[in-house]
Amino acid sequence: MMDTGSIRRYVAVAALVLAAALQPGAARTHDRSQWSTVWATAMMQSPLPPSAIRPATLTTPTLNGQTLRQMALLSAGGSRIRVRLSNTFGRQPLRIDAASVGRTVADGAAGQLDPASLHALRFDGRADVVVPPGAVRYSDPLDLAVQGGDTLGISLYVAGTAMPSTWHQDAVHDNLISTPGNYTAKAAMPVAAKTGDTLWLSGVDVQADTPLPVLVTLGDSITNGYRSTPGTASGYPEQLARRLREQRPACRAGVVNTGIDGNEMSGRNDGYGPGEDMATRFGRDVLGQSGVRYVLLLGGVNDIGETTSALRPQGRTLDDRTVAANVIAAQKEVIAKAHAARLRVYGATILPFEGTQNAYSEAGERARRQVNDWIRHHAGFDGVVDFDAVVRDPAHPARIRADFDSDDHIHPNDKGYAAMAAAVPLSWFGCRQ
């Protein structure tokens, strides 16, 4: 006879399996192994209206009978893949007229693919797909063996005119827009423009012989890898994924990055930054990833810094206790949601940022220390990585170390991100000693 806890676990797993089976575009075969997301990015709305800290409206490039080729660095491998397209913030149906996937050629021309690996993508057996407003669609499963560290080029052809309303700002690498034409079947394509954004493409899943657990890193620009060297995958989640691959077979996990530049932990601090706050988007950006088992949360610096920047021109000072309490409340919400979904949730302390233009204040520093004290001693995370201690200057703890500083005094450089990745315990992810 099952005990009460076992019954609850059985019901929860059954509900998740049923939900996965009902996902639009999900595989209709009864595979014994599950899907795992090994690359993802967090989407937000476009156009993005101005705010107190962002005077200009942000918009996406317009496509007009062109092919968009976007790059996805896989954190782990498998024998089959599927691609996820998102129209989450769209008000009109999204029509993609053709799509393909192939491995990029190492040290080749930008966006050039290995012809032997180039395959058309199908959606319910069709070459084209229409994604309804607010929805996502998966491609049909494709037999394509991939490894962690492979970069896929995913090409989307739009025959008409489209301005994407669902996007990720700052991919930390270049994606490519062709001259007019459908180049989805071509290993190389003529490039009319480059964009640093990701449009509509929100995830890549793999299927392996045995289930692959997935870590979702949830955060802001520091998680997204802002000010790391573009095109080198030097953000801390990407370097952590590399660490895990180097420890195979003792370690086996995928890592996906759902950071958004300027994103806030809480919606209670006036929401100056782009994207829905982390507590709100948890359901989509964490629970929406296939095979998720772990979450690593780093958030709160923008609640402090962006509020400070917005208040400064008014001659007002940040209320450190209120802002800290809002960040803590939002982190508690994430912890509760993660545990309700039976995920392991790990926390990270907020990095120091004294010297940052407009964003730093003594009141903000007090708020940061209040939040960090709570994270270290009271939060109830399943584990804590002290990124503050890793990157701070021992002689001046409110500042980031000079050799870890990207020169804006808030974002690490490649070396700083490497130190963060090295500080994350691999035992959290079931790595055998």
XYZ file of C-alpha atoms in Angstrom:
433
model
C 0.000 0.000 0.000
C 1.301 3.466 -0.882
C 1.631 5.988 1.951
C 0.054 9.436 1.681
C 3.287 11.045 0.440
C 3.668 8.401 -2.278
C 0.090 8.933 -3.426
C 0.662 12.680 -3.662
C 3.843 12.114 -5.670
C 2.036 9.681 -7.994
C -0.807 12.142 -8.613
C 1.623 15.025 -9.220
C 3.670 13.019 -11.716
C 0.530 11.798 -13.489
C -0.713 15.374 -13.814
C 2.591 16.500 -15.288
C 2.598 13.621 -17.793
C -0.966 14.431 -18.856
C -0.127 18.124 -19.246
C 2.900 17.279 -21.385
C 0.806 15.022 -23.592
C -1.639 17.851 -24.215
C 1.029 20.389 -25.197
C 0.491 21.683 -28.737
C 2.893 20.028 -31.120
C 4.126 17.516 -28.550
C 5.401 14.178 -29.843
C 2.573 11.729 -30.378
C 4.741 8.654 -30.003
C 4.944 6.819 -26.677
C 8.656 7.168 -25.985
C 10.073 5.710 -22.802
C 12.530 8.574 -22.357
C 11.474 12.133 -21.688
C 12.372 15.408 -23.344
C 14.851 17.804 -21.742
C 15.412 21.451 -22.608
C 19.111 22.029 -23.290
C 18.899 25.568 -24.641
C 16.342 28.240 -23.843
C 15.932 31.970 -23.592
C 13.382 34.093 -21.747
C 10.925 36.013 -23.882
C 9.336 39.412 -23.348
C 6.979 41.782 -25.111
C 7.834 44.066 -28.025
C 7.551 46.964 -28.433
C 8.848 47.730 -24.955
C 7.529 51.121 -23.817
C 9.700 53.769 -22.138
C 10.066 53.878 -18.357
C 11.612 56.196 -15.788
C 15.031 54.646 -16.478
C 14.598 53.919 -20.198
C 13.594 56.956 -22.278
C 13.241 55.203 -25.645
C 10.807 52.567 -26.892
C 12.566 49.311 -27.774
C 11.424 47.436 -30.871
C 12.474 44.381 -32.832
C 13.683 44.182 -36.442
C 11.012 43.812 -39.131
C 11.273 40.808 -41.461
C 9.968 41.072 -45.009
C 10.219 37.891 -47.057
C 13.499 37.002 -45.319
C 15.153 34.128 -43.504
C 16.185 34.502 -39.882
C 19.044 32.225 -38.767
C 19.498 32.035 -34.997
C 22.130 30.227 -32.960
C 21.529 27.911 -30.005
C 24.459 26.516 -27.981
C 23.333 23.201 -26.504
C 24.288 22.482 -22.907
C 23.847 18.711 -23.309
C 23.143 16.194 -26.042
C 20.724 13.529 -27.178
C 19.636 11.425 -30.143
C 16.563 13.470 -31.142
C 15.670 17.142 -31.005
C 12.653 19.394 -31.201
C 12.461 23.187 -31.446
C 10.068 25.464 -29.558
C 8.628 28.627 -31.116
C 6.864 31.238 -29.000
C 4.137 33.741 -29.773
C 3.537 34.332 -26.075
C 3.157 38.100 -26.361
C 1.674 38.180 -29.849
C -1.727 39.660 -30.578
C -1.834 38.172 -34.066
C -1.088 34.645 -35.303
C 2.579 34.060 -36.128
C 3.127 32.368 -39.486
C 6.443 30.688 -40.242
C 6.524 29.446 -43.846
C 9.561 27.159 -43.568
C 12.083 26.160 -40.919
C 15.261 24.111 -40.666
C 18.058 23.179 -38.301
C 21.712 22.256 -38.723
C 24.998 22.374 -36.866
C 27.126 25.448 -37.367
C 30.565 25.006 -38.912
C 33.358 25.612 -36.424
C 35.554 28.540 -37.470
C 33.498 28.933 -40.635
C 31.674 31.919 -42.044
C 29.059 33.436 -39.763
C 25.936 31.304 -39.728
C 27.302 28.657 -42.092
C 25.930 25.185 -41.434
C 27.243 21.676 -41.989
C 25.261 20.504 -45.057
C 25.197 16.905 -43.828
C 23.396 17.976 -40.651
C 20.887 20.332 -42.296
C 17.283 19.141 -41.984
C 13.904 20.700 -42.600
C 11.690 21.049 -39.546
C 8.093 19.863 -39.688
C 5.093 20.827 -37.587
C 2.403 18.137 -37.491
C 3.938 16.944 -40.746
C 3.769 20.336 -42.455
C 6.586 22.622 -43.575
C 4.765 25.713 -42.312
C 3.257 26.511 -38.941
C 0.871 29.082 -37.512
C 1.382 29.840 -33.817
C -1.739 31.380 -32.248
C -1.488 34.480 -30.035
C -0.263 33.570 -26.560
C 0.830 30.073 -27.591
C 3.967 28.028 -28.208
C 4.506 25.293 -30.779
C 7.024 22.463 -30.893
C 8.418 21.068 -34.099
C 7.962 17.380 -34.774
C 10.740 15.228 -33.263
C 13.771 14.989 -35.541
C 16.312 12.166 -35.450
C 19.501 14.204 -35.137
C 22.271 13.193 -32.748
C 23.725 16.221 -30.956
C 26.270 16.729 -28.203
C 26.645 19.259 -25.449
C 28.700 22.135 -26.840
C 27.185 21.868 -30.333
C 25.769 25.089 -31.749
C 22.679 24.722 -33.889
C 21.618 27.208 -36.517
C 17.823 27.355 -36.602
C 16.414 29.081 -39.681
C 12.914 30.547 -39.941
C 11.515 31.881 -43.214
C 8.759 34.495 -43.166
C 7.214 34.965 -46.613
C 5.272 38.067 -45.631
C 6.048 41.009 -43.363
C 6.376 40.527 -39.616
C 7.546 42.617 -36.680
C 8.082 40.149 -33.825
C 6.172 40.886 -30.644
C 7.844 38.049 -28.712
C 11.602 38.339 -28.330
C 14.655 38.166 -26.109
C 16.806 41.276 -25.987
C 20.575 40.684 -25.951
C 21.435 37.157 -27.062
C 25.145 37.901 -26.345
C 25.884 36.682 -29.870
C 24.843 37.637 -33.378
C 21.825 36.198 -35.150
C 21.451 36.725 -38.888
C 18.799 38.118 -41.238
C 19.118 37.244 -44.923
C 18.530 39.202 -48.051
C 15.007 38.480 -49.402
C 14.405 34.781 -49.979
C 13.941 31.375 -48.395
C 17.367 30.048 -47.402
C 16.221 27.413 -44.931
C 17.550 24.652 -47.215
C 20.916 26.373 -47.730
C 24.006 25.789 -45.609
C 25.146 29.354 -46.293
C 22.972 32.383 -46.903
C 23.547 35.997 -47.935
C 23.327 38.202 -44.852
C 21.587 41.561 -45.008
C 21.741 42.362 -41.288
C 22.796 41.062 -37.912
C 20.749 41.329 -34.748
C 21.778 40.838 -31.147
C 18.247 39.752 -30.268
C 16.456 36.396 -30.408
C 13.074 36.378 -32.146
C 10.338 33.765 -31.516
C 12.825 30.941 -30.800
C 12.453 30.059 -27.114
C 13.874 26.577 -26.667
C 15.516 23.413 -27.971
C 14.776 20.033 -26.396
C 16.651 16.765 -26.738
C 15.684 13.196 -26.064
C 18.345 10.925 -24.615
C 18.500 7.226 -23.770
C 17.950 8.044 -20.098
C 16.179 11.091 -18.635
C 18.394 14.175 -18.474
C 17.737 16.498 -15.495
C 17.741 20.220 -16.259
C 18.918 23.224 -14.232
C 17.182 26.520 -14.998
C 19.138 29.642 -14.077
C 16.657 32.446 -13.378
C 17.886 36.014 -13.144
C 18.699 39.368 -14.689
C 21.524 40.654 -16.893
C 24.171 39.012 -14.716
C 22.564 35.642 -15.454
C 22.066 36.611 -19.107
C 25.832 37.229 -19.386
C 25.722 40.951 -20.130
C 29.192 42.417 -20.823
C 30.772 39.002 -21.294
C 32.631 38.622 -24.591
C 29.954 38.182 -27.290
C 29.918 34.858 -29.085
C 32.130 33.065 -26.552
C 29.481 31.619 -24.195
C 31.273 33.161 -21.210
C 28.273 33.901 -18.992
C 28.164 32.025 -15.719
C 25.387 29.558 -16.768
C 27.278 28.652 -19.948
C 30.537 28.194 -18.037
C 28.702 26.095 -15.450
C 27.325 23.910 -18.258
C 30.881 23.489 -19.525
C 32.008 22.392 -16.029
C 29.267 19.790 -15.937
C 30.214 18.440 -19.373
C 33.862 18.195 -18.359
C 32.882 15.984 -15.418
C 30.965 13.411 -17.464
C 29.954 10.698 -16.768
C 29.993 11.642 -13.084
C 27.832 14.670 -13.906
C 24.869 14.656 -16.211
C 22.590 17.696 -16.442
C 21.441 20.309 -18.901
C 21.637 24.022 -18.089
C 19.387 26.695 -19.534
C 19.685 30.463 -19.154
C 16.519 32.490 -18.506
C 18.132 35.781 -17.554
C 16.686 39.074 -18.830
C 18.733 42.275 -18.870
C 17.345 44.796 -16.371
C 14.803 42.324 -14.976
C 13.519 42.720 -11.429
C 12.836 40.144 -8.760
C 9.581 41.715 -7.605
C 6.719 43.510 -9.314
C 6.163 45.504 -6.137
C 9.081 47.871 -6.779
C 7.314 49.795 -9.596
C 8.627 47.541 -12.381
C 11.111 49.874 -14.060
C 12.960 47.072 -15.828
C 11.940 45.080 -18.928
C 10.033 41.829 -18.850
C 7.705 40.379 -16.276
C 9.330 40.104 -12.842
C 10.970 36.805 -11.933
C 8.277 35.675 -9.513
C 5.608 36.236 -12.174
C 7.439 34.574 -15.065
C 8.531 31.566 -13.012
C 5.685 29.431 -14.352
C 6.602 30.011 -17.991
C 10.383 30.369 -17.842
C 11.117 27.657 -15.267
C 8.215 25.210 -15.170
C 7.850 25.548 -18.938
C 11.232 23.882 -19.542
C 11.151 20.159 -20.276
C 12.849 17.969 -17.681
C 13.461 20.756 -15.160
C 14.679 19.447 -11.801
C 16.664 22.361 -10.378
C 16.441 26.163 -10.204
C 19.231 28.617 -9.382
C 17.867 32.078 -8.539
C 19.881 35.305 -8.662
C 17.723 38.408 -8.410
C 17.224 41.712 -6.642
C 19.977 44.049 -7.782
C 17.700 45.809 -10.283
C 14.949 46.268 -7.718
C 17.537 48.249 -5.769
C 19.524 49.952 -8.521
C 16.704 50.801 -10.931
C 14.567 52.223 -8.135
C 17.527 54.331 -7.004
C 18.072 55.581 -10.567
C 14.387 56.484 -10.955
C 14.222 58.358 -7.640
C 17.515 60.246 -7.945
C 16.306 62.934 -10.431
C 13.419 63.643 -8.062
C 15.790 64.199 -5.160
C 14.287 61.210 -3.365
C 16.025 58.382 -1.516
C 15.310 54.685 -1.717
C 13.427 53.155 1.225
C 15.835 50.304 1.884
C 13.565 48.337 4.211
C 10.611 48.389 1.824
C 12.644 47.431 -1.238
C 14.443 44.643 0.643
C 11.132 43.326 1.981
C 9.683 43.255 -1.540
C 12.664 41.333 -2.907
C 12.478 38.853 -0.031
C 8.728 38.366 -0.533
C 9.266 37.620 -4.227
C 12.067 35.152 -3.478
C 9.812 33.425 -0.952
C 7.202 33.134 -3.703
C 9.715 31.486 -6.036
C 10.839 29.069 -3.306
C 7.228 28.092 -2.603
C 6.424 27.581 -6.296
C 9.567 25.511 -6.835
C 8.919 23.274 -3.861
C 5.268 22.858 -4.875
C 6.556 21.557 -8.224
C 9.016 19.265 -6.383
C 12.057 21.098 -7.684
C 15.272 21.761 -5.812
C 15.705 25.530 -5.605
C 19.045 27.171 -4.902
C 19.660 30.809 -4.050
C 22.502 33.200 -4.801
C 23.508 36.360 -2.979
C 23.357 39.731 -4.753
C 26.672 40.982 -6.136
C 28.178 44.282 -4.892
C 27.830 47.311 -7.172
C 29.298 50.410 -5.536
C 30.559 52.815 -8.192
C 27.762 52.035 -10.645
C 26.561 55.234 -12.257
C 23.209 56.441 -10.837
C 22.230 53.028 -9.452
C 24.322 52.898 -6.266
C 23.440 54.588 -2.984
C 24.117 53.945 0.678
C 20.438 53.111 1.161
C 20.659 50.639 -1.702
C 23.701 49.016 -0.136
C 21.749 48.590 3.095
C 18.947 46.922 1.135
C 21.417 44.577 -0.596
C 22.928 43.529 2.727
C 19.489 42.915 4.243
C 18.511 40.645 1.361
C 21.835 38.811 1.408
C 21.613 38.210 5.158
C 18.169 36.684 4.647
C 19.387 34.517 1.736
C 22.334 33.201 3.741
C 20.559 32.508 7.018
C 16.771 32.474 6.778
C 15.490 31.861 3.258
C 14.904 28.120 3.164
C 16.674 27.495 -0.138
C 17.921 23.955 -0.699
C 21.399 25.459 -0.969
C 23.040 28.879 -1.305
C 25.976 29.991 -3.444
C 27.528 33.177 -2.086
C 28.272 35.079 -5.298
C 28.729 38.238 -3.215
C 31.645 36.659 -1.360
C 33.064 35.242 -4.602
C 33.356 38.527 -6.518
C 33.646 41.280 -3.895
C 36.825 43.177 -3.161
C 38.017 41.967 0.268
C 39.381 45.440 1.020
C 36.166 47.161 -0.076
C 33.240 44.704 0.195
C 30.682 47.032 -1.417
C 32.677 46.865 -4.678
C 33.338 44.102 -7.169
C 36.984 43.007 -7.464
C 38.871 45.008 -10.085
C 40.028 41.884 -11.932
C 36.435 40.596 -12.077
C 34.907 43.934 -13.122
C 33.699 44.552 -16.684
C 34.312 48.263 -15.926
C 30.704 49.214 -15.206
C 31.157 48.090 -11.552
C 28.101 45.830 -11.522
C 28.558 43.186 -14.232
C 31.445 40.725 -14.053
C 33.814 40.159 -16.951
C 34.526 36.692 -18.360
C 36.901 35.942 -15.472
C 34.336 37.039 -12.909
C 31.641 34.910 -14.513
C 34.072 31.965 -14.477
C 34.592 32.433 -10.732
C 30.826 32.412 -10.224
C 30.427 29.217 -12.237
C 33.267 27.571 -10.302
C 31.581 28.398 -6.980
C 28.402 26.424 -7.721
C 28.585 22.990 -6.021
C 28.222 20.222 -8.602
C 26.891 17.935 -5.870
C 23.640 19.896 -6.110
C 22.971 18.196 -9.431
C 23.626 14.621 -8.383
C 27.225 14.498 -9.557
C 29.019 11.425 -8.287
C 32.250 11.980 -6.415
